[in-house]
mmCIF file of C-alpha atoms and ligand atoms in Angstrom:
data_model
loop_
_atom_site.group_PDB
_atom_site.id
_atom_site.type_symbol
_atom_site.label_atom_id
_atom_site.label_comp_id
_atom_site.label_asym_id
_atom_site.label_seq_id
_atom_site.Cartn_x
_atom_site.Cartn_y
_atom_site.Cartn_z
ATOM 1 C CA UNK A 420 -12.080 -3.709 -9.979
ATOM 2 C CA UNK A 421 -8.504 -2.463 -9.353
ATOM 3 C CA UNK A 422 -7.032 1.291 -11.326
ATOM 4 C CA UNK A 423 -5.117 -1.016 -13.368
ATOM 5 C CA UNK A 424 -1.368 1.942 -13.886
ATOM 6 C CA UNK A 425 1.517 1.729 -15.455
ATOM 7 C CA UNK A 426 3.772 1.936 -12.470
ATOM 8 C CA UNK A 427 7.348 4.935 -13.355
ATOM 9 C CA UNK A 428 9.121 3.658 -10.874
ATOM 10 C CA UNK A 429 9.541 0.339 -12.285
ATOM 11 C CA UNK A 430 9.451 0.997 -15.378
ATOM 12 C CA UNK A 431 12.376 2.543 -15.232
ATOM 13 C CA UNK A 432 14.252 0.315 -13.573
ATOM 14 C CA UNK A 433 14.087 -1.519 -15.975
ATOM 15 C CA UNK A 434 14.691 0.659 -19.237
ATOM 16 C CA UNK A 435 17.300 2.864 -16.887
ATOM 17 C CA UNK A 436 19.252 -0.725 -16.611
ATOM 18 C CA UNK A 437 18.413 -1.632 -20.085
ATOM 19 C CA UNK A 438 20.551 1.367 -20.971
ATOM 20 C CA UNK A 439 22.943 -0.344 -19.656
ATOM 21 C CA UNK A 440 23.950 -2.991 -21.956
ATOM 22 C CA UNK A 441 25.622 -1.612 -24.898
ATOM 23 C CA UNK A 442 25.916 1.552 -23.497
ATOM 24 C CA UNK A 443 28.125 4.373 -25.308
ATOM 25 C CA UNK A 444 30.297 6.610 -23.090
ATOM 26 C CA UNK A 445 27.882 9.335 -24.145
ATOM 27 C CA UNK A 446 24.832 8.196 -23.011
ATOM 28 C CA UNK A 447 24.097 6.685 -26.352
ATOM 29 C CA UNK A 448 23.922 2.340 -27.353
ATOM 30 C CA UNK A 449 25.819 0.122 -29.622
ATOM 31 C CA UNK A 450 23.289 -3.477 -29.495
ATOM 32 C CA UNK A 451 23.528 -3.720 -33.606
ATOM 33 C CA UNK A 452 21.475 -6.440 -34.549
ATOM 34 C CA UNK A 453 23.024 -9.742 -33.528
ATOM 35 C CA UNK A 454 25.595 -8.871 -31.369
ATOM 36 C CA UNK A 455 26.736 -10.075 -28.474
ATOM 37 C CA UNK A 456 25.386 -6.538 -26.628
ATOM 38 C CA UNK A 457 22.162 -7.998 -28.624
ATOM 39 C CA UNK A 458 22.669 -10.593 -27.290
ATOM 40 C CA UNK A 459 22.323 -9.780 -23.634
ATOM 41 C CA UNK A 460 19.459 -7.615 -24.058
ATOM 42 C CA UNK A 461 17.553 -10.539 -25.285
ATOM 43 C CA UNK A 462 18.658 -12.629 -22.763
ATOM 44 C CA UNK A 463 17.591 -9.690 -20.475
ATOM 45 C CA UNK A 464 14.021 -9.576 -21.900
ATOM 46 C CA UNK A 465 13.307 -12.829 -22.521
ATOM 47 C CA UNK A 466 14.804 -12.704 -18.471
ATOM 48 C CA UNK A 467 12.140 -10.484 -17.386
ATOM 49 C CA UNK A 468 9.049 -11.837 -20.308
ATOM 50 C CA UNK A 469 9.611 -14.558 -17.575
ATOM 51 C CA UNK A 470 9.114 -13.548 -14.799
ATOM 52 C CA UNK A 471 5.627 -10.894 -15.886
ATOM 53 C CA UNK A 472 4.609 -14.596 -16.634
ATOM 54 C CA UNK A 473 3.988 -14.740 -20.265
ATOM 55 C CA UNK A 474 5.442 -18.151 -22.136
ATOM 56 C CA UNK A 475 8.254 -17.553 -23.674
ATOM 57 C CA UNK A 476 9.666 -18.714 -27.713
ATOM 58 C CA UNK A 477 11.421 -16.926 -30.118
ATOM 59 C CA UNK A 478 11.133 -17.949 -34.244
ATOM 60 C CA UNK A 479 13.034 -19.709 -37.163
ATOM 61 C CA UNK A 480 14.238 -14.885 -37.282
ATOM 62 C CA UNK A 481 15.048 -14.789 -33.111
ATOM 63 C CA UNK A 482 11.332 -12.476 -33.311
ATOM 64 C CA UNK A 483 10.827 -12.990 -29.532
ATOM 65 C CA UNK A 484 6.892 -13.154 -27.935
ATOM 66 C CA UNK A 485 5.555 -13.519 -25.103
ATOM 67 C CA UNK A 486 2.225 -14.651 -24.635
ATOM 68 C CA UNK A 487 -0.584 -14.408 -21.707
ATOM 69 C CA UNK A 488 -3.282 -16.259 -21.376
ATOM 70 C CA UNK A 489 -7.018 -14.400 -22.345
ATOM 71 C CA UNK A 490 -10.202 -15.634 -21.388
ATOM 72 C CA UNK A 491 -11.269 -16.418 -24.885
ATOM 73 C CA UNK A 492 -7.026 -18.468 -25.244
ATOM 74 C CA UNK A 493 -9.133 -18.953 -29.279
ATOM 75 C CA UNK A 494 -9.374 -15.405 -30.136
ATOM 76 C CA UNK A 495 -6.828 -13.474 -32.240
ATOM 77 C CA UNK A 496 -4.344 -11.806 -29.749
ATOM 78 C CA UNK A 497 -3.665 -8.189 -29.169
ATOM 79 C CA UNK A 498 0.285 -7.810 -30.195
ATOM 80 C CA UNK A 499 2.593 -4.943 -29.626
ATOM 81 C CA UNK A 500 6.113 -4.604 -29.355
ATOM 82 C CA UNK A 501 9.202 -3.154 -31.225
ATOM 83 C CA UNK A 502 12.994 -3.525 -31.453
ATOM 84 C CA UNK A 503 15.248 -3.549 -29.477
ATOM 85 C CA UNK A 504 18.371 -4.230 -32.154
ATOM 86 C CA UNK A 505 19.951 0.286 -32.163
ATOM 87 C CA UNK A 506 22.332 1.875 -34.981
ATOM 88 C CA UNK A 507 25.642 1.471 -33.888
ATOM 89 C CA UNK A 508 26.086 5.098 -32.140
ATOM 90 C CA UNK A 509 22.486 5.849 -31.596
ATOM 91 C CA UNK A 510 19.221 6.213 -29.065
ATOM 92 C CA UNK A 511 18.581 4.803 -26.416
ATOM 93 C CA UNK A 512 14.346 5.142 -26.776
ATOM 94 C CA UNK A 513 15.295 3.658 -29.988
ATOM 95 C CA UNK A 514 12.839 0.636 -30.121
ATOM 96 C CA UNK A 515 12.961 -0.094 -26.338
ATOM 97 C CA UNK A 516 10.828 1.966 -25.808
ATOM 98 C CA UNK A 517 7.438 -0.290 -27.156
ATOM 99 C CA UNK A 518 9.590 -3.385 -26.129
ATOM 100 C CA UNK A 519 9.872 -2.306 -22.320
ATOM 101 C CA UNK A 520 6.540 0.009 -22.651
ATOM 102 C CA UNK A 521 4.652 -3.316 -23.634
ATOM 103 C CA UNK A 522 6.813 -5.434 -21.321
ATOM 104 C CA UNK A 523 4.833 -2.789 -18.456
ATOM 105 C CA UNK A 524 0.995 -3.091 -19.779
ATOM 106 C CA UNK A 525 1.484 -6.518 -18.843
ATOM 107 C CA UNK A 526 2.673 -6.341 -15.281
ATOM 108 C CA UNK A 527 -0.019 -3.058 -14.953
ATOM 109 C CA UNK A 528 -2.143 -5.874 -16.131
ATOM 110 C CA UNK A 529 -0.345 -8.006 -13.534
ATOM 111 C CA UNK A 530 -0.809 -6.052 -10.925
ATOM 112 C CA UNK A 531 -4.678 -5.134 -11.015
ATOM 113 C CA UNK A 532 -4.996 -8.586 -11.537
ATOM 114 C CA UNK A 533 -7.341 -8.191 -14.872
ATOM 115 C CA UNK A 534 -7.419 -10.259 -17.809
ATOM 116 C CA UNK A 535 -8.585 -9.248 -20.429
ATOM 117 C CA UNK A 536 -10.477 -11.931 -23.654
ATOM 118 C CA UNK A 537 -7.904 -12.052 -26.349
ATOM 119 C CA UNK A 538 -5.023 -13.402 -25.201
ATOM 120 C CA UNK A 539 -1.742 -10.309 -25.396
ATOM 121 C CA UNK A 540 1.971 -10.656 -27.315
ATOM 122 C CA UNK A 541 4.809 -8.930 -26.527
ATOM 123 C CA UNK A 542 7.054 -9.109 -29.088
ATOM 124 C CA UNK A 543 10.612 -8.501 -30.123
ATOM 125 C CA UNK A 544 11.760 -7.959 -34.396
ATOM 126 C CA UNK A 545 14.983 -8.950 -34.600
ATOM 127 C CA UNK A 546 17.512 -6.461 -37.335
ATOM 128 C CA UNK A 547 14.183 -3.495 -37.298
ATOM 129 C CA UNK A 548 18.073 -1.334 -37.818
ATOM 130 C CA UNK A 549 18.943 -1.785 -40.967
ATOM 131 C CA UNK A 550 22.563 -0.665 -40.581
ATOM 132 C CA UNK A 551 24.616 -4.141 -39.719
ATOM 133 C CA UNK A 552 22.795 -6.637 -41.974
ATOM 134 C CA UNK A 553 20.352 -4.685 -44.357
ATOM 135 C CA UNK A 554 17.272 -4.352 -45.051
ATOM 136 C CA UNK A 555 16.225 -3.012 -42.217
ATOM 137 C CA UNK A 556 12.411 -4.970 -40.813
ATOM 138 C CA UNK A 557 14.301 -7.815 -41.799
ATOM 139 C CA UNK A 558 12.008 -9.859 -38.928
ATOM 140 C CA UNK A 559 9.140 -8.355 -39.019
ATOM 141 C CA UNK A 560 9.472 -8.203 -43.204
ATOM 142 C CA UNK A 561 10.205 -12.645 -42.995
ATOM 143 C CA UNK A 562 6.953 -12.675 -40.089
ATOM 144 C CA UNK A 563 5.057 -10.907 -43.050
ATOM 145 C CA UNK A 564 6.059 -13.017 -46.061
ATOM 146 C CA UNK A 565 7.901 -10.041 -47.664
ATOM 147 C CA UNK A 566 11.073 -11.581 -47.750
ATOM 148 C CA UNK A 567 11.841 -15.932 -47.245
ATOM 149 C CA UNK A 568 13.834 -17.102 -45.054
ATOM 150 C CA UNK A 569 16.358 -17.613 -47.131
ATOM 151 C CA UNK A 570 16.828 -14.547 -48.374
ATOM 152 C CA UNK A 571 16.627 -13.509 -44.292
ATOM 153 C CA UNK A 572 19.492 -15.964 -43.164
ATOM 154 C CA UNK A 573 21.547 -14.893 -46.189
ATOM 155 C CA UNK A 574 22.714 -11.221 -45.531
ATOM 156 C CA UNK A 575 25.591 -10.621 -45.159
ATOM 157 C CA UNK A 576 27.475 -8.130 -42.839
ATOM 158 C CA UNK A 577 30.160 -5.581 -44.233
ATOM 159 C CA UNK A 578 32.815 -8.347 -42.616
ATOM 160 C CA UNK A 579 31.251 -11.277 -44.570
ATOM 161 C CA UNK A 580 29.098 -13.003 -41.779
ATOM 162 C CA UNK A 581 26.107 -13.920 -42.763
ATOM 163 C CA UNK A 582 22.660 -13.267 -40.953
ATOM 164 C CA UNK A 583 21.392 -16.817 -40.112
ATOM 165 C CA UNK A 584 24.968 -18.016 -38.824
ATOM 166 C CA UNK A 585 24.876 -15.139 -36.959
ATOM 167 C CA UNK A 586 21.141 -15.960 -35.109
ATOM 168 C CA UNK A 587 22.712 -19.745 -34.555
ATOM 169 C CA UNK A 588 26.059 -18.267 -32.754
ATOM 170 C CA UNK A 589 23.839 -16.451 -30.316
ATOM 171 C CA UNK A 590 21.822 -19.208 -30.190
ATOM 172 C CA UNK A 591 18.418 -17.856 -30.981
ATOM 173 C CA UNK A 592 17.550 -19.471 -34.101
ATOM 174 C CA UNK A 593 13.963 -20.723 -32.730
ATOM 175 C CA UNK A 594 12.642 -23.649 -34.164
ATOM 176 C CA UNK A 595 9.487 -21.937 -34.889
ATOM 177 C CA UNK A 596 8.168 -21.185 -37.786
ATOM 178 C CA UNK A 597 8.650 -17.208 -38.752
ATOM 179 C CA UNK A 598 4.707 -17.152 -40.080
ATOM 180 C CA UNK A 599 2.406 -14.623 -38.851
ATOM 181 C CA UNK A 600 -0.719 -16.049 -36.256
ATOM 182 C CA UNK A 601 -3.092 -14.684 -36.819
ATOM 183 C CA UNK A 602 -3.456 -10.828 -34.556
ATOM 184 C CA UNK A 603 -6.875 -8.572 -34.243
ATOM 185 C CA UNK A 604 -4.820 -6.545 -34.016
ATOM 186 C CA UNK A 605 -0.622 -5.380 -33.832
ATOM 187 C CA UNK A 606 -0.071 -2.157 -32.266
ATOM 188 C CA UNK A 607 3.998 -0.347 -31.939
ATOM 189 C CA UNK A 608 4.742 2.909 -28.994
ATOM 190 C CA UNK A 609 7.854 4.763 -30.134
ATOM 191 C CA UNK A 610 9.941 7.933 -30.651
ATOM 192 C CA UNK A 611 9.051 10.152 -32.856
ATOM 193 C CA UNK A 612 11.621 10.738 -33.866
ATOM 194 C CA UNK A 613 11.137 14.032 -35.456
ATOM 195 C CA UNK A 614 10.752 17.638 -34.797
ATOM 196 C CA UNK A 615 6.979 17.610 -34.262
ATOM 197 C CA UNK A 616 5.004 16.702 -31.304
ATOM 198 C CA UNK A 617 8.196 19.446 -29.648
ATOM 199 C CA UNK A 618 6.648 21.716 -31.952
ATOM 200 C CA UNK A 619 2.786 21.244 -31.480
ATOM 201 C CA UNK A 620 4.627 20.520 -27.368
ATOM 202 C CA UNK A 621 1.710 17.859 -27.673
ATOM 203 C CA UNK A 622 3.082 14.919 -25.642
ATOM 204 C CA UNK A 623 1.582 12.201 -27.943
ATOM 205 C CA UNK A 624 1.301 11.045 -31.011
ATOM 206 C CA UNK A 625 -1.117 8.451 -33.250
ATOM 207 C CA UNK A 626 0.106 7.689 -36.620
ATOM 208 C CA UNK A 627 -1.317 7.850 -39.609
ATOM 209 C CA UNK A 628 1.050 5.214 -41.457
ATOM 210 C CA UNK A 629 4.170 5.977 -42.476
ATOM 211 C CA UNK A 630 6.233 7.045 -45.299
ATOM 212 C CA UNK A 631 7.215 4.596 -48.327
ATOM 213 C CA UNK A 632 10.847 3.908 -49.261
ATOM 214 C CA UNK A 633 13.312 2.980 -50.986
ATOM 215 C CA UNK A 634 16.863 1.459 -50.598
ATOM 216 C CA UNK A 635 19.364 2.022 -53.016
ATOM 217 C CA UNK A 636 23.451 0.637 -53.406
ATOM 218 C CA UNK A 637 25.151 2.149 -55.957
ATOM 219 C CA UNK A 638 28.584 1.456 -57.081
ATOM 220 C CA UNK A 639 31.415 3.068 -59.333
ATOM 221 C CA UNK A 640 34.105 1.660 -60.532
ATOM 222 C CA UNK A 641 37.135 4.352 -61.873
ATOM 223 C CA UNK A 642 41.085 4.142 -62.004
ATOM 224 C CA UNK A 643 43.360 3.689 -58.356
ATOM 225 C CA UNK A 644 46.330 6.311 -60.021
ATOM 226 C CA UNK A 645 48.156 8.398 -58.418
ATOM 227 C CA UNK A 646 47.255 11.827 -56.451
ATOM 228 C CA UNK A 647 50.224 13.629 -57.875
ATOM 229 C CA UNK A 648 51.129 13.283 -61.431
ATOM 230 C CA UNK A 649 47.508 11.913 -63.244
ATOM 231 C CA UNK A 650 46.890 15.138 -65.204
ATOM 232 C CA UNK A 651 43.308 15.305 -64.722
ATOM 233 C CA UNK A 652 42.089 14.976 -67.753
ATOM 234 C CA UNK A 653 43.363 11.480 -67.266
ATOM 235 C CA UNK A 654 41.611 10.549 -64.705
ATOM 236 C CA UNK A 655 38.896 7.880 -63.804
ATOM 237 C CA UNK A 656 37.454 9.788 -60.056
ATOM 238 C CA UNK A 657 34.808 6.903 -57.974
ATOM 239 C CA UNK A 658 34.345 9.967 -55.489
ATOM 240 C CA UNK A 659 33.882 12.614 -57.977
ATOM 241 C CA UNK A 660 31.123 10.911 -59.574
ATOM 242 C CA UNK A 661 29.863 10.725 -56.129
ATOM 243 C CA UNK A 662 29.360 13.582 -55.180
ATOM 244 C CA UNK A 663 27.768 14.433 -58.983
ATOM 245 C CA UNK A 664 25.201 12.327 -57.650
ATOM 246 C CA UNK A 665 24.679 13.630 -53.834
ATOM 247 C CA UNK A 666 24.705 16.941 -54.679
ATOM 248 C CA UNK A 667 21.892 15.804 -56.970
ATOM 249 C CA UNK A 668 19.710 14.699 -54.387
ATOM 250 C CA UNK A 669 19.069 17.969 -53.174
ATOM 251 C CA UNK A 670 17.923 19.645 -56.414
ATOM 252 C CA UNK A 671 15.760 16.080 -56.376
ATOM 253 C CA UNK A 672 14.003 16.713 -52.914
ATOM 254 C CA UNK A 673 13.900 20.529 -54.303
ATOM 255 C CA UNK A 674 11.889 19.265 -56.928
ATOM 256 C CA UNK A 675 9.835 16.311 -56.994
ATOM 257 C CA UNK A 676 7.370 16.452 -53.965
ATOM 258 C CA UNK A 677 6.754 18.254 -50.712
ATOM 259 C CA UNK A 678 7.852 15.975 -47.903
ATOM 260 C CA UNK A 679 10.077 14.117 -49.563
ATOM 261 C CA UNK A 680 13.234 13.722 -48.582
ATOM 262 C CA UNK A 681 17.054 12.275 -49.749
ATOM 263 C CA UNK A 682 20.311 10.378 -48.228
ATOM 264 C CA UNK A 683 22.706 9.106 -48.841
ATOM 265 C CA UNK A 684 24.559 7.688 -45.833
ATOM 266 C CA UNK A 685 27.048 5.449 -45.922
ATOM 267 C CA UNK A 686 30.084 5.396 -48.693
ATOM 268 C CA UNK A 687 32.811 3.052 -49.007
ATOM 269 C CA UNK A 688 36.005 4.380 -50.354
ATOM 270 C CA UNK A 689 38.576 2.486 -51.870
ATOM 271 C CA UNK A 690 41.576 2.363 -51.224
ATOM 272 C CA UNK A 691 40.760 5.567 -49.615
ATOM 273 C CA UNK A 692 44.144 6.753 -50.023
ATOM 274 C CA UNK A 693 45.606 10.696 -49.353
ATOM 275 C CA UNK A 694 47.288 10.664 -51.353
ATOM 276 C CA UNK A 695 45.599 8.077 -54.603
ATOM 277 C CA UNK A 696 42.611 8.698 -56.766
ATOM 278 C CA UNK A 697 40.173 6.999 -55.456
ATOM 279 C CA UNK A 698 38.659 3.193 -58.057
ATOM 280 C CA UNK A 699 35.771 2.952 -55.978
ATOM 281 C CA UNK A 700 32.960 3.528 -53.712
ATOM 282 C CA UNK A 701 30.422 2.377 -52.720
ATOM 283 C CA UNK A 702 27.549 4.066 -50.971
ATOM 284 C CA UNK A 703 23.510 3.669 -50.351
ATOM 285 C CA UNK A 704 20.735 6.407 -51.533
ATOM 286 C CA UNK A 705 17.529 6.871 -48.537
ATOM 287 C CA UNK A 706 14.266 7.532 -50.446
ATOM 288 C CA UNK A 707 11.669 8.845 -48.431
ATOM 289 C CA UNK A 708 8.042 9.841 -49.339
ATOM 290 C CA UNK A 709 3.816 9.739 -48.309
ATOM 291 C CA UNK A 710 4.307 10.328 -51.352
ATOM 292 C CA UNK A 711 4.913 6.583 -53.523
ATOM 293 C CA UNK A 712 4.710 8.687 -57.200
ATOM 294 C CA UNK A 713 7.492 10.871 -55.367
ATOM 295 C CA UNK A 714 9.895 8.242 -53.979
ATOM 296 C CA UNK A 715 9.469 6.571 -57.594
ATOM 297 C CA UNK A 716 9.981 9.353 -60.054
ATOM 298 C CA UNK A 717 13.340 10.642 -56.245
ATOM 299 C CA UNK A 718 14.266 6.897 -57.672
ATOM 300 C CA UNK A 719 14.227 7.972 -61.539
ATOM 301 C CA UNK A 720 16.137 10.798 -61.824
ATOM 302 C CA UNK A 721 18.564 9.808 -59.549
ATOM 303 C CA UNK A 722 19.065 5.629 -61.176
ATOM 304 C CA UNK A 723 19.813 8.974 -64.667
ATOM 305 C CA UNK A 724 22.244 11.482 -62.391
ATOM 306 C CA UNK A 725 24.304 7.871 -61.774
ATOM 307 C CA UNK A 726 25.109 6.694 -65.214
ATOM 308 C CA UNK A 727 25.554 10.684 -66.293
ATOM 309 C CA UNK A 728 28.390 10.857 -64.107
ATOM 310 C CA UNK A 729 29.274 7.262 -64.747
ATOM 311 C CA UNK A 730 29.827 8.544 -68.240
ATOM 312 C CA UNK A 731 31.362 12.531 -67.467
ATOM 313 C CA UNK A 732 34.070 9.941 -65.219
ATOM 314 C CA UNK A 733 34.961 6.339 -67.528
ATOM 315 C CA UNK A 734 33.812 4.918 -65.292
ATOM 316 C CA UNK A 735 31.384 1.491 -64.704
ATOM 317 C CA UNK A 736 28.589 1.551 -61.536
ATOM 318 C CA UNK A 737 25.914 -0.700 -60.584
ATOM 319 C CA UNK A 738 22.682 0.020 -59.058
ATOM 320 C CA UNK A 739 21.136 -2.574 -56.567
ATOM 321 C CA UNK A 740 17.793 -1.984 -55.190
ATOM 322 C CA UNK A 741 17.985 -2.770 -51.522
ATOM 323 C CA UNK A 742 14.091 -3.059 -50.792
ATOM 324 C CA UNK A 743 11.187 -0.722 -51.592
ATOM 325 C CA UNK A 744 8.269 -0.409 -49.230
ATOM 326 C CA UNK A 745 4.806 1.994 -50.416
ATOM 327 C CA UNK A 746 3.381 4.077 -47.795
ATOM 328 C CA UNK A 747 -0.109 2.341 -46.216
ATOM 329 C CA UNK A 748 -1.993 4.518 -44.656
ATOM 330 C CA UNK A 749 -2.672 2.640 -41.032
ATOM 331 C CA UNK A 750 -5.803 1.081 -39.968
ATOM 332 C CA UNK A 751 -8.778 3.948 -39.433
ATOM 333 C CA UNK A 752 -10.266 1.441 -36.247
ATOM 334 C CA UNK A 753 -7.134 1.846 -34.589
ATOM 335 C CA UNK A 754 -5.695 5.239 -35.034
ATOM 336 C CA UNK A 755 -9.517 5.109 -33.243
ATOM 337 C CA UNK A 756 -8.476 3.530 -30.671
ATOM 338 C CA UNK A 757 -4.856 4.691 -29.966
ATOM 339 C CA UNK A 758 -7.636 8.520 -30.479
ATOM 340 C CA UNK A 759 -9.849 7.052 -28.003
ATOM 341 C CA UNK A 760 -6.827 6.281 -25.729
ATOM 342 C CA UNK A 761 -5.355 9.683 -25.640
ATOM 343 C CA UNK A 762 -8.851 10.604 -24.079
ATOM 344 C CA UNK A 763 -9.086 7.603 -22.080
ATOM 345 C CA UNK A 764 -5.952 8.609 -20.591
ATOM 346 C CA UNK A 765 -6.459 13.169 -20.212
ATOM 347 C CA UNK A 766 -3.773 14.003 -22.260
ATOM 348 C CA UNK A 767 -3.177 16.398 -25.288
ATOM 349 C CA UNK A 768 -2.378 14.569 -28.360
ATOM 350 C CA UNK A 769 -2.165 15.553 -32.060
ATOM 351 C CA UNK A 770 -1.787 12.469 -35.117
ATOM 352 C CA UNK A 771 1.179 12.224 -37.413
ATOM 353 C CA UNK A 772 2.971 11.103 -39.962
ATOM 354 C CA UNK A 773 6.430 9.014 -39.984
ATOM 355 C CA UNK A 774 9.204 10.051 -40.989
ATOM 356 C CA UNK A 775 10.540 6.457 -39.558
ATOM 357 C CA UNK A 776 10.732 3.027 -40.689
ATOM 358 C CA UNK A 777 9.151 0.784 -38.305
ATOM 359 C CA UNK A 778 7.786 -3.063 -37.813
ATOM 360 C CA UNK A 779 4.306 -1.541 -37.659
ATOM 361 C CA UNK A 780 4.854 -1.633 -42.085
ATOM 362 C CA UNK A 781 4.743 -4.350 -43.115
ATOM 363 C CA UNK A 782 2.428 -5.767 -39.548
ATOM 364 C CA UNK A 783 -0.045 -3.501 -41.049
ATOM 365 C CA UNK A 784 0.142 -6.236 -43.950
ATOM 366 C CA UNK A 785 -1.486 -8.385 -42.312
ATOM 367 C CA UNK A 786 -3.964 -6.663 -39.555
ATOM 368 C CA UNK A 787 -4.794 -3.583 -38.050
ATOM 369 C CA UNK A 788 -2.292 -1.938 -37.434
ATOM 370 C CA UNK A 789 -1.663 1.880 -36.211
ATOM 371 C CA UNK A 790 1.396 2.872 -33.874
ATOM 372 C CA UNK A 791 1.795 5.669 -30.717
ATOM 373 C CA UNK A 792 4.031 8.385 -31.003
ATOM 374 C CA UNK A 793 6.580 11.064 -28.137
ATOM 375 C CA UNK A 794 7.808 13.527 -28.466
ATOM 376 C CA UNK A 795 11.922 12.816 -30.012
ATOM 377 C CA UNK A 796 13.524 16.810 -27.721
ATOM 378 C CA UNK A 797 14.830 18.030 -30.495
ATOM 379 C CA UNK A 798 13.745 16.127 -32.525
ATOM 380 C CA UNK A 799 16.614 13.553 -32.289
ATOM 381 C CA UNK A 800 17.156 9.864 -32.663
ATOM 382 C CA UNK A 801 19.874 7.900 -34.061
ATOM 383 C CA UNK A 802 21.823 9.311 -32.238
ATOM 384 C CA UNK A 803 23.371 8.750 -28.937
ATOM 385 C CA UNK A 804 22.273 11.977 -27.552
ATOM 386 C CA UNK A 805 18.552 10.472 -28.337
ATOM 387 C CA UNK A 806 16.047 11.774 -25.494
ATOM 388 C CA UNK A 807 12.560 11.737 -23.747
ATOM 389 C CA UNK A 808 10.758 12.657 -21.421
ATOM 390 C CA UNK A 809 10.218 10.361 -18.900
ATOM 391 C CA UNK A 810 6.899 11.844 -18.485
ATOM 392 C CA UNK A 811 5.803 11.326 -21.904
ATOM 393 C CA UNK A 812 7.484 8.460 -21.857
ATOM 394 C CA UNK A 813 4.683 7.264 -18.976
ATOM 395 C CA UNK A 814 1.635 8.657 -21.140
ATOM 396 C CA UNK A 815 2.968 6.568 -24.059
ATOM 397 C CA UNK A 816 2.608 3.530 -22.213
ATOM 398 C CA UNK A 817 -0.654 3.929 -20.509
ATOM 399 C CA UNK A 818 -1.958 4.970 -23.813
ATOM 400 C CA UNK A 819 -0.281 2.327 -25.128
ATOM 401 C CA UNK A 820 -1.944 0.104 -22.049
ATOM 402 C CA UNK A 821 -5.917 1.506 -22.566
ATOM 403 C CA UNK A 822 -5.953 1.201 -27.083
ATOM 404 C CA UNK A 823 -4.132 -3.028 -25.608
ATOM 405 C CA UNK A 824 -7.975 -3.580 -23.149
ATOM 406 C CA UNK A 825 -10.372 -1.862 -25.336
ATOM 407 C CA UNK A 826 -9.255 -3.898 -28.571
ATOM 408 C CA UNK A 827 -8.220 -7.378 -25.794
ATOM 409 C CA UNK A 828 -12.514 -6.542 -25.177
ATOM 410 C CA UNK A 829 -13.622 -6.911 -28.609
HETATM 411 O O1 HGY B 295 15.304 3.228 -41.652
HETATM 412 C C1 HGY B 295 14.617 3.301 -40.157
HETATM 413 O O2 HGY B 295 12.927 4.152 -40.787
HETATM 414 C C2 HGY B 295 14.040 2.571 -39.465
HETATM 415 O O3 HGY B 295 15.461 3.295 -38.433
HETATM 416 N N1 HGY B 295 14.312 1.557 -39.278
HETATM 417 MN MN1 MN B 296 12.673 1.693 -33.627
HETATM 418 MN MN1 MN B 297 15.309 3.731 -35.484
HETATM 419 MN MN1 MN B 298 12.580 2.381 -37.150
#
């Protein structure tokens, strides 16, 4: 049997070409969900999947699948992939490494003329990032029955455009139902987006689970007024309350749990003028931990802080929970398959839990799942300077290939 191996050159050429789509001046990418750049990336991926001999389809959420028949075509397939939508000024490795890495695994099997007992399916999930259309992991969420289709189609971006309409506009609102098929398992190769692999000087991690998280949208409503003549004790300043709550996030993460993290990431101030007291502020809260009780405690405490801040400043307020995902450990056998694959490849490895959310969170609810991480230089991600050494990307793809071959033979 011919040696099956990742072709680093071919993989790199594809990755560099893909990185040109929606490229920013500082080496990142700007391919938010259902944007024109995301459309160009989708079309490019569909072309490459077809050229690799895969049977390509996309479902009513725009999730793109490429299928390679198995010797036993009725067997449940091995599914593997990630996402190709990006942050507004994001990194070019986030998600793409997992999708093009999966395609490269198919090419390696094709080159070697190796068939597999089970069918293989490569997937690119829609709207993983949740920055243009909240919440994130929307495509895999509908597929895994976490969200219903109408909810997803109705999600609006900041300009009031709806997900369903934008999906139709770009021509990726497929006919096929977005619902889970019977799967044998799911793997996702992804950059770590944190500092631990680099700190340990290791190229690969078998991922044992993903932090649970809660996303909240908060609105404070006060009173706009002139910044000059309005005495301080007559003000109802929505931004002062926002600042109080932001500070409270730090107090909570310092006391509610060892790995608990909290972020105020998006803030809209209205009317946002130098000489007007802010009337309305809409901002987001993102709490995460591998301990669900810590996330729940943080949400409870921040909701009290929000109420107190509003009372102090004489504001109205509203809190909307956009999503709550529990931390679920991945499947022990899939994790061990990744570990065995790393040993077959001959690379050093460790085991990690992911602080970043991934489509694998939801796939883990319906099929045995694990992930493979490769290092992020300086732990940077969701930033244009996101970088992973190419040798590490290739090693990650080799581990993915071995894990997929193992499971496809079962
Ligand atoms: O928020 C996340 O962790 C993911 O990048 N959507
Ligand atoms: Mn990602
Ligand atoms: Mn991301
Ligand atoms: Mn993610």
